[in-house]
Short mmCIF file of C-alpha atoms and ligand atoms in Angstrom, two decimals:
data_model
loop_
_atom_site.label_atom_id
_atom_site.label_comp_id
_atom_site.label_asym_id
_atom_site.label_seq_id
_atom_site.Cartn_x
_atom_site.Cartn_y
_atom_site.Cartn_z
CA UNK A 20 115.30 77.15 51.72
CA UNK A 21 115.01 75.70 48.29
CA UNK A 22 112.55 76.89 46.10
CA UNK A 23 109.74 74.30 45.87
CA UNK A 24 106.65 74.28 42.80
CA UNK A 25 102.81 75.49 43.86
CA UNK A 26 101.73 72.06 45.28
CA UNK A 27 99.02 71.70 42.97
CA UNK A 28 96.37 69.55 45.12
CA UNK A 29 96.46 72.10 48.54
CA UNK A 30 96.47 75.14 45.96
CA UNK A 31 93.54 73.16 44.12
CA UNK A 32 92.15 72.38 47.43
CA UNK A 33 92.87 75.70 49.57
CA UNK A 34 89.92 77.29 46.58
CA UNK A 35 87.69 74.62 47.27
CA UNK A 36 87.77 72.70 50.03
CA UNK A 37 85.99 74.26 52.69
CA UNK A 38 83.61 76.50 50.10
CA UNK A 39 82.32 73.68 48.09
CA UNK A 40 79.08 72.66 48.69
CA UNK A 41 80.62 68.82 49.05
CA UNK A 42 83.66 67.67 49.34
CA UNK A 43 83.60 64.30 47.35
CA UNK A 44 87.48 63.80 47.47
CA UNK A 45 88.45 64.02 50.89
CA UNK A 46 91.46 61.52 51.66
CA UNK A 47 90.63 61.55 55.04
CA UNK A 48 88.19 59.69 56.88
CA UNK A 49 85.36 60.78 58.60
CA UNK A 50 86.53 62.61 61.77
CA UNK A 51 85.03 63.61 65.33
CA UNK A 52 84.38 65.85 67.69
CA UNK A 53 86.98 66.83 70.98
CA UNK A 54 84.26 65.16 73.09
CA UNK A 55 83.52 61.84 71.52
CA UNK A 56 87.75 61.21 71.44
CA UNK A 57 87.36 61.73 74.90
CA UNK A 58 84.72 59.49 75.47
CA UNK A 59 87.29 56.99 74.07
CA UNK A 60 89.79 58.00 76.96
CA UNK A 61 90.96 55.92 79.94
CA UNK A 62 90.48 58.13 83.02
CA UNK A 63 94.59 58.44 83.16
CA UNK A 64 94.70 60.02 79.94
CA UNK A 65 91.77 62.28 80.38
CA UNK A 66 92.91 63.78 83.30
CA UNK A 67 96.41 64.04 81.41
CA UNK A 68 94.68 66.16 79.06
CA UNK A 69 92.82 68.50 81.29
CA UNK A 70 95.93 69.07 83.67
CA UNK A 71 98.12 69.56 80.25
CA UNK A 72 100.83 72.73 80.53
CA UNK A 73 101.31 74.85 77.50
CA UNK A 74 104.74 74.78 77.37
CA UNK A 75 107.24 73.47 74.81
CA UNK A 76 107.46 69.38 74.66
CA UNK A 77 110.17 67.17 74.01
CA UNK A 78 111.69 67.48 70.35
CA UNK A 79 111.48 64.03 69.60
CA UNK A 80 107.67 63.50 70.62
CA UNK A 81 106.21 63.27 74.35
CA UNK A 82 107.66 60.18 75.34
CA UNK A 83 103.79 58.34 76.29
CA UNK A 84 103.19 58.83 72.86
CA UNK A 85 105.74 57.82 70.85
CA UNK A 86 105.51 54.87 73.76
CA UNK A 87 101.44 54.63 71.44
CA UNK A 88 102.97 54.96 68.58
CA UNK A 89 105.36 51.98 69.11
CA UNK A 90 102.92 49.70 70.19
CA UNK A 91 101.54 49.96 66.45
CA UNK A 92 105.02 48.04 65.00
CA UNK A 93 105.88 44.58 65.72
CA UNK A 94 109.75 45.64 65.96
CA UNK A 95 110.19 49.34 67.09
CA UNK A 96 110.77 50.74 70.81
CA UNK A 97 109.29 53.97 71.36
CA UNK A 98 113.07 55.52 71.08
CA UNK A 99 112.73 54.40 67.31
CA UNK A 100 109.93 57.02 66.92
CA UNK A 101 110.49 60.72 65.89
CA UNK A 102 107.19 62.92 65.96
CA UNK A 103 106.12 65.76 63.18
CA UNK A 104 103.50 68.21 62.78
CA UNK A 105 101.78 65.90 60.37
CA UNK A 106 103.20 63.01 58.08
CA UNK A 107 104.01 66.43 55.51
CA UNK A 108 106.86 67.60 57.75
CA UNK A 109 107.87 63.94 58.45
CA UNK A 110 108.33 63.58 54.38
CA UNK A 111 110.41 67.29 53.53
CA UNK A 112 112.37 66.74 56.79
CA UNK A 113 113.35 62.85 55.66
CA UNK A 114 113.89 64.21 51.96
CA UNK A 115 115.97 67.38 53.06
CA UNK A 116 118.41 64.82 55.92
CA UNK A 117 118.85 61.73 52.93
CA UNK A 118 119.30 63.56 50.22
CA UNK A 119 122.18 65.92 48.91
CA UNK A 120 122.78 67.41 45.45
CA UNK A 121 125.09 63.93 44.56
CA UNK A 122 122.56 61.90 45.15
CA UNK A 123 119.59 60.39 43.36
CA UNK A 124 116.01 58.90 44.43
CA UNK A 125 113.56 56.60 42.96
CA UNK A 126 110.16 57.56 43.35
CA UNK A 127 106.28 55.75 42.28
CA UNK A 128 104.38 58.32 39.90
CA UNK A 129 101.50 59.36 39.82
CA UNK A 130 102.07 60.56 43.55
CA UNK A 131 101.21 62.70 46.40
CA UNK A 132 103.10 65.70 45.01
CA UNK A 133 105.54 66.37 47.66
CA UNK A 134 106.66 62.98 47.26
CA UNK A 135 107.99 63.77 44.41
CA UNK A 136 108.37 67.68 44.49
CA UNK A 137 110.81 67.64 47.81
CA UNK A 138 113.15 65.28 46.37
CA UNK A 139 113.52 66.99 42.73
CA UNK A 140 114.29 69.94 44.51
CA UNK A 141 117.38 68.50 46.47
CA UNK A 142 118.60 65.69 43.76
CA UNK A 143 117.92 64.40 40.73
CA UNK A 144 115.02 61.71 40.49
CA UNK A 145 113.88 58.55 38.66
CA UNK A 146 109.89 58.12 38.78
CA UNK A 147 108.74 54.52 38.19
CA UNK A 148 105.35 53.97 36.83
CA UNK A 149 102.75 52.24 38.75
CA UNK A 150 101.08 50.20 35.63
CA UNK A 151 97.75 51.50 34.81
CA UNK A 152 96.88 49.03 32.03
CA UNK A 153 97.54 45.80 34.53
CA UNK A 154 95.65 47.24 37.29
CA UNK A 155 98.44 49.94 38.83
CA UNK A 156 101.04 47.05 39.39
CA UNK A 157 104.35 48.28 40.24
CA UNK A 158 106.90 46.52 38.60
CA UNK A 159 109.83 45.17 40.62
CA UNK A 160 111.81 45.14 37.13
CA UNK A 161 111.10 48.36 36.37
CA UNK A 162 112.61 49.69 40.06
CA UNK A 163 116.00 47.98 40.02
CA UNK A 164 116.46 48.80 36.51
CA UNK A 165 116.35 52.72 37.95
CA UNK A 166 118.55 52.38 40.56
CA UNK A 167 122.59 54.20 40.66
CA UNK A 168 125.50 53.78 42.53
CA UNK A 169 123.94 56.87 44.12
CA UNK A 170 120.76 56.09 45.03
CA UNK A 171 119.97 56.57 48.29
CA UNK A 172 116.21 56.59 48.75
CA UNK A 173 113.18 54.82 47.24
CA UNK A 174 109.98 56.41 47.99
CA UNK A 175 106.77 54.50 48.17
CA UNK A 176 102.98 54.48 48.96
CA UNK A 177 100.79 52.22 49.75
CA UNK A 178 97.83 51.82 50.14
CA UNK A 179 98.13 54.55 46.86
CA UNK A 180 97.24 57.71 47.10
CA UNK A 181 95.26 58.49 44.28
CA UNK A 182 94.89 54.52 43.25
CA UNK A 183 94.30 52.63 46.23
CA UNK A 184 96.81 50.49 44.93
CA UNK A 185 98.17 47.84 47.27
CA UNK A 186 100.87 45.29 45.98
CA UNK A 187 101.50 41.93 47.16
CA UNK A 188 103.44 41.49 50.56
CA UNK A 189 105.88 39.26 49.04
CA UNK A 190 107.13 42.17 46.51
CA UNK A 191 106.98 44.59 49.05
CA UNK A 192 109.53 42.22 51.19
CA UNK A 193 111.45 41.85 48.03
CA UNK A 194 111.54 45.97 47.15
CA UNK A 195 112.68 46.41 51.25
CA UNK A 196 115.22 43.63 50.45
CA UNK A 197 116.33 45.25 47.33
CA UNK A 198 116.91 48.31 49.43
CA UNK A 199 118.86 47.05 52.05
CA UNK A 200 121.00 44.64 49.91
CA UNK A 201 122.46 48.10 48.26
CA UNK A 202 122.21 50.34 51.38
CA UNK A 203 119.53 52.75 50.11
CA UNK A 204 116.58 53.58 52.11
CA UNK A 205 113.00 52.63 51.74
CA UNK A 206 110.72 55.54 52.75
CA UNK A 207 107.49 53.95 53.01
CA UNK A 208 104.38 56.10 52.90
CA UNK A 209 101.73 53.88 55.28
CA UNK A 210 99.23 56.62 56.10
CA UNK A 211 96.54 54.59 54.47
CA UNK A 212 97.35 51.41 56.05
CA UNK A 213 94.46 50.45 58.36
CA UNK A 214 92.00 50.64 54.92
CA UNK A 215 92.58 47.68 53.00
CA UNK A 216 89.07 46.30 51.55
CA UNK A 217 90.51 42.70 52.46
CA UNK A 218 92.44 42.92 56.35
CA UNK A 219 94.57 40.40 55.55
CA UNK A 220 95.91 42.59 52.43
CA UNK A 221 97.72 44.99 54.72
CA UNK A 222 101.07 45.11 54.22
CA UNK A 223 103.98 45.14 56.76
CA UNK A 224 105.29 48.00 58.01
CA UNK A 225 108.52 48.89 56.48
CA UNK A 226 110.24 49.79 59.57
CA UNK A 227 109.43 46.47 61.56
CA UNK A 228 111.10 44.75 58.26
CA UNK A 229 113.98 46.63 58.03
CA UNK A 230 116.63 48.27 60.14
CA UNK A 231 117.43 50.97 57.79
CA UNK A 232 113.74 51.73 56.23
CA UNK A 233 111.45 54.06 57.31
CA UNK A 234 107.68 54.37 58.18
CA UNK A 235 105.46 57.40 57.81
CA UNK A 236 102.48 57.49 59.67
CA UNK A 237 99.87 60.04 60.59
CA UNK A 238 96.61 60.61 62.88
CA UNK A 239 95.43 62.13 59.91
CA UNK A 240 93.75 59.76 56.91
CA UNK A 241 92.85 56.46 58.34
CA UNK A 242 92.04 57.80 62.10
CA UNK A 243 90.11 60.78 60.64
CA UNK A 244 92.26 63.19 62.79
CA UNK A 245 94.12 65.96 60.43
CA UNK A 246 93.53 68.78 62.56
CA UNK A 247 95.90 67.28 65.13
CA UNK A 248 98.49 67.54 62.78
CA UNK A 249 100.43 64.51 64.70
CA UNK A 250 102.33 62.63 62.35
CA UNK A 251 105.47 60.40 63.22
CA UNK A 252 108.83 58.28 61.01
CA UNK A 253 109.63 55.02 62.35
CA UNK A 254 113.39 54.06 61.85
CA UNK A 255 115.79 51.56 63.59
CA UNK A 256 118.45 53.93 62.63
CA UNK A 257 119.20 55.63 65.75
CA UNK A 258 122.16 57.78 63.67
CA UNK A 259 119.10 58.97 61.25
CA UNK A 260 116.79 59.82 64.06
CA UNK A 261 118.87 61.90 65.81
CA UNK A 262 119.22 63.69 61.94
CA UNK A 263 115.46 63.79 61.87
CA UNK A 264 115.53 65.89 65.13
CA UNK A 265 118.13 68.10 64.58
CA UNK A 266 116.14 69.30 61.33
CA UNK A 267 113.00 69.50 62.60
CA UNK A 268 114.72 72.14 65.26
CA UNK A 269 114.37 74.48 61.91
CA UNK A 270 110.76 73.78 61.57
CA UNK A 271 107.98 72.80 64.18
CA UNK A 272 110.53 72.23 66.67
CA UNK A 273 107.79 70.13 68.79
CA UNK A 274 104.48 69.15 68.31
CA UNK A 275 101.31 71.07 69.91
CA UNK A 276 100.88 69.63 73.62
CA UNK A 277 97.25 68.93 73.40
CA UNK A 278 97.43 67.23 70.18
CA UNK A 279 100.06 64.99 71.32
CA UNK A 280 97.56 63.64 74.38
CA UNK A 281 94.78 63.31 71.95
CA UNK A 282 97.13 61.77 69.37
CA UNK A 283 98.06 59.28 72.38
CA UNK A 284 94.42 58.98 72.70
CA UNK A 285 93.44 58.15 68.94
CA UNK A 286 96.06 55.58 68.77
CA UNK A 287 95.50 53.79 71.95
CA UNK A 288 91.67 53.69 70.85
CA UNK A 289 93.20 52.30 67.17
CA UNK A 290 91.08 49.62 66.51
CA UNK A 291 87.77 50.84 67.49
CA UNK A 292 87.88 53.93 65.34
CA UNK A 293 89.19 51.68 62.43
CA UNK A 294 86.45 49.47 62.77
CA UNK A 295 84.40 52.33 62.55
CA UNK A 296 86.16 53.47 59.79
CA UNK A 297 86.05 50.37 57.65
CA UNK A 298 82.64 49.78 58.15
CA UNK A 299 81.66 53.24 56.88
CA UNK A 300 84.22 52.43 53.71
CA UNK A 301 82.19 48.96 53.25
CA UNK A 302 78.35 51.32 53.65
CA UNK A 303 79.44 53.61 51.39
CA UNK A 304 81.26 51.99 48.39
CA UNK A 305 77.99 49.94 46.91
CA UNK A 306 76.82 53.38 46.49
CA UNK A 307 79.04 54.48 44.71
CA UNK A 308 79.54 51.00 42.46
CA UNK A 309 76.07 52.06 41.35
CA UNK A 310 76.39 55.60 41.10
CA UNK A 311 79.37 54.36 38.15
CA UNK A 312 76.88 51.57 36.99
CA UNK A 313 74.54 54.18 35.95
CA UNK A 314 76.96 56.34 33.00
CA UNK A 315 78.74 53.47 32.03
CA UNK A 316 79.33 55.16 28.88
CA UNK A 317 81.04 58.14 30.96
CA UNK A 318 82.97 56.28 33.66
CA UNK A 319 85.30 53.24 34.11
CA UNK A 320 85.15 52.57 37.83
CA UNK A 321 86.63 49.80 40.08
CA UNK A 322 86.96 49.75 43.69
CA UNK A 323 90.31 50.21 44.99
CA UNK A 324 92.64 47.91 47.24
CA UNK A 325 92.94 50.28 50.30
CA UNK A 326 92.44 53.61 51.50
CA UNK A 327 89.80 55.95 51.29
CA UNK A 328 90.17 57.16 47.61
CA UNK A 329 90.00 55.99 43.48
CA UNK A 330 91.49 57.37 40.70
CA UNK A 331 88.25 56.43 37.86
CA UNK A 332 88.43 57.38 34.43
CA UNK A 333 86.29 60.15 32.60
CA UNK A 334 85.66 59.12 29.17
CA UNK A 335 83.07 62.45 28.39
CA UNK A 336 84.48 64.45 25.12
CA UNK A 337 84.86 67.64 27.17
CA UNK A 338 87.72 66.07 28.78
CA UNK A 339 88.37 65.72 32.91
CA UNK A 340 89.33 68.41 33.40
CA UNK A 341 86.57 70.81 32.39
CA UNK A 342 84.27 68.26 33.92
CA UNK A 343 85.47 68.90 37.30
CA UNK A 344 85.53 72.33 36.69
CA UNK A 345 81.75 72.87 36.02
CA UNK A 346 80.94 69.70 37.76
CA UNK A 347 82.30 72.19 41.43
CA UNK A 348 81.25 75.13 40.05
CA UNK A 349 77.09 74.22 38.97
CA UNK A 350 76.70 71.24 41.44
CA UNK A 351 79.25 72.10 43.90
CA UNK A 352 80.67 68.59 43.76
CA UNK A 353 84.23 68.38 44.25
CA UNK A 354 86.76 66.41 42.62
CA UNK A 355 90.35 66.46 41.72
CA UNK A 356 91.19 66.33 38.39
CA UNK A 357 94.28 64.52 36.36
CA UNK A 358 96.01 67.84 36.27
CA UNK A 359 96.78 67.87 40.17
CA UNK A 360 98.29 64.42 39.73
CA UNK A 361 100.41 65.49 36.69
CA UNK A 362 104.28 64.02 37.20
CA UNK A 363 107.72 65.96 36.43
CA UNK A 364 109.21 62.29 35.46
CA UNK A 365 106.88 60.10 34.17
CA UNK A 366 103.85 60.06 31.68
CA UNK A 367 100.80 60.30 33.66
CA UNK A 368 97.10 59.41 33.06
CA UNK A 369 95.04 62.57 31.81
CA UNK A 370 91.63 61.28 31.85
CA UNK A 371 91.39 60.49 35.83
CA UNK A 372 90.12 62.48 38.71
CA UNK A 373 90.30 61.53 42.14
CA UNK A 374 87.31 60.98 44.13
CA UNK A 375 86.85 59.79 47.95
CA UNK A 376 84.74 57.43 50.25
CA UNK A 377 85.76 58.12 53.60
CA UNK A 378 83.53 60.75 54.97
CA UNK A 379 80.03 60.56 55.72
CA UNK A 380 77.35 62.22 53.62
CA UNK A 381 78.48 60.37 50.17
CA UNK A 382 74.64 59.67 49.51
CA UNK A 383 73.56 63.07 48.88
CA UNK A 384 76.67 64.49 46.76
CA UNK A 385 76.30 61.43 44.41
CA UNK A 386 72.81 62.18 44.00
CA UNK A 387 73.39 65.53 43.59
CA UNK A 388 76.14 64.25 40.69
CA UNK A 389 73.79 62.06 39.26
CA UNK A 390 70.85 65.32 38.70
CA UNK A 391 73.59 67.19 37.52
CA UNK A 392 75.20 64.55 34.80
CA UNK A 393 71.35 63.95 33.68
CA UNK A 394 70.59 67.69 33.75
CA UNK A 395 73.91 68.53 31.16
CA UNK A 396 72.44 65.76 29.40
C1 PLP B 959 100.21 59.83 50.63
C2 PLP B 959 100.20 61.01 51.53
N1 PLP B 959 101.28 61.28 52.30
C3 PLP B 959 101.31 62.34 53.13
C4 PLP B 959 100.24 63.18 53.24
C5 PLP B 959 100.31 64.37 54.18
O1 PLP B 959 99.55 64.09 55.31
P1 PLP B 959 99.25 65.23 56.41
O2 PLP B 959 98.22 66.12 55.81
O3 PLP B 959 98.71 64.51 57.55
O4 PLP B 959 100.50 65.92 56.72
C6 PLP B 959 99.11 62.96 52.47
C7 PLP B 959 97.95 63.87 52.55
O5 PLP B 959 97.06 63.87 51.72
C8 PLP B 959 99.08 61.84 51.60
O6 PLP B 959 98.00 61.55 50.85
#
């Protein structure tokens, strides 16, 4: 196995996350209990789930599920569906069956590490700049400019994880047509899609556009549901699923059985636990509009497109990332500083921390914020 980097955010995290008094970065939403899923059960798949066996399941993902997770694309069959223990082994499986040492990828920076990490470990790598000064565009230009004869993947997200960033459907048809037009794949990170502020801003899903692209998607961030670790790649390419498999036979080989039922479960029940989820974004986010309208001297805030985190800036002369640092340690407020976002191939902002709005409870660690910043003084 290739030697990958420390993955800076679950090292940063894997210290703090479950010891910190809150947890005001979360890029997950709020979750629930076993119970309440199953009060969101039909009485076929309850009884599915009590009468589950233990044993191994099918490689490619129980069939009922990926039969779920197809209903979620306007083009796909559930035989275009490969399952993973979360979107994580979805991404370093795709990266490890596209890419060889010949090759090349094109990837948006600042990014969700691995996104970047996996690749620069198999090939060498092109990072293209979402624009911070013009509000995190990404600049159509700017990709096809970095594209070889040997490119074979581009790798996107959005919504962005840490900007929220969510471009305009027609340049996210004309990046998928870019793609295709020179045979390279589009590996499109959607496991925010579900939390765009405006509904009608969510983009299509790469995979229902394209034959050759393909989807990541996940129980885990907009349904709430990491700990099922049920993540899935949508591709027309049967050639490239059957690639997908054959690696994942080195890894999870299946998913866990009882995750996959109340994976089924959590996607059947989409649009009620969305709605859920959305409204709790649109409770929460006034707060913390005026939590930033209160240091304006300290903070440039804006709410984000999508998704269930924002990349502000710290303007304080101690610099980010000593304020996070005694910001976890005296107030026991987490945040993720600019560090954990640094990028091997592009310039990267060093004043930003990343800071979330998807999980109940905001109310009290902004206060708590708020007595701290005044306390320092
Ligand atoms: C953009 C993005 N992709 C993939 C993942 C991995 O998701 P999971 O933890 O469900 O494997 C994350 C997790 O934070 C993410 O933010």
């Amino acid at each position: 196995m290739t030697r990958l980097p420390d993955f800076r955010l679950e090292t940063h995290l894997s210290r703090w996350e479950f010891t910190a008094r809150h947890h005001l970065t979360a890029s997950d939403m709020q979750t629930m209990t076993l119970s309440e899923l199953l009060t969101l059960a039909d009485d076929e798949d309850r009884e599915a789930f009590g009468a589950l066996s233990l044993g191994y399941t099918d490689t490619f993902g129980d069939p009922a599920l990926r039969e779920a997770v197809a209903g979620m694309y306007e083009n796909a069959e559930a035989d275009d569906v490969v399952c993973f223990a979360g979107a994580e082994e979805g991404l370093y499986l795709a990266m490890n069956v596209l890419l060889g040492a010949d090759d090349h990828a094109v990837v948006v920076t600042p990014n969700y590490q691995s996104a970047e990490t996996v690749p620069l470990a198999l090939c060498e790598v092109t990072g293209v700049a979402l624009d911070e000064r013009h509000d995190w565009a990404l600049d159509l230009d700017r990709v096809a400019a970095a594209l070889r004869p040997n490119t074979r993947v581009v790798s996107v997200n959005f919504p962005h994880n840490p900007t929220g960033k969510v471009i305009p459907a027609a340049d996210f048809a004309a990046l998928t047509r870019m793609c295709d037009e020179r045979g390279i794949r589009l590996f499109s990170d959607e496991v925010y899609r579900g939390l765009e502020r405006d509904p009608a801003r969510a983009l299509p899903q790469a995979a229902d556009l394209s034959e050759r692209a393909l989807s990541l998607n996940v129980t885990s961030k907009s349904l709430g549901m990491p700990g099922l670790r049920v993540g899935w790649i949508v591709c027309r390419d049967r050639e490239l699923r059957s690639r997908l498999e054959r690696a994942k036979h080195y890894t999870s080989i299946c998913n866990a059985a009882p995750s996959e039922v109340l994976a089924r479960i959590a996607i059947k029940a989409r649009r009620s636990i969305l709605e859920r989820n959305r409204a709790l974004i649109a409770e929460q986010l006034p707060l913390f509009d005026a939590f930033f309208a209160d240091f304006p001297e300290l903070f440039e805030w804006r709410a984000p497109d999508g998704g269930c985190v924002a990349f502000p800036r710290y303007r304080g002369a101690d610099g980010v990332e000593e304020f996070c640092a005694r910001l976890v340690a005296e107030a026991g407020v987490l945040l993720l500083p600019a560090s954990v976002y640094r990028s091997e191939l592009t310039a990267t902002p060093d004043d930003r921390f990343r800071i979330g709005f998807g999980r109940r409870g905001a109310e009290e660690a902004l206060r708590e914020f708020g007595d701290w910043l005044r306390r320092r003084g």
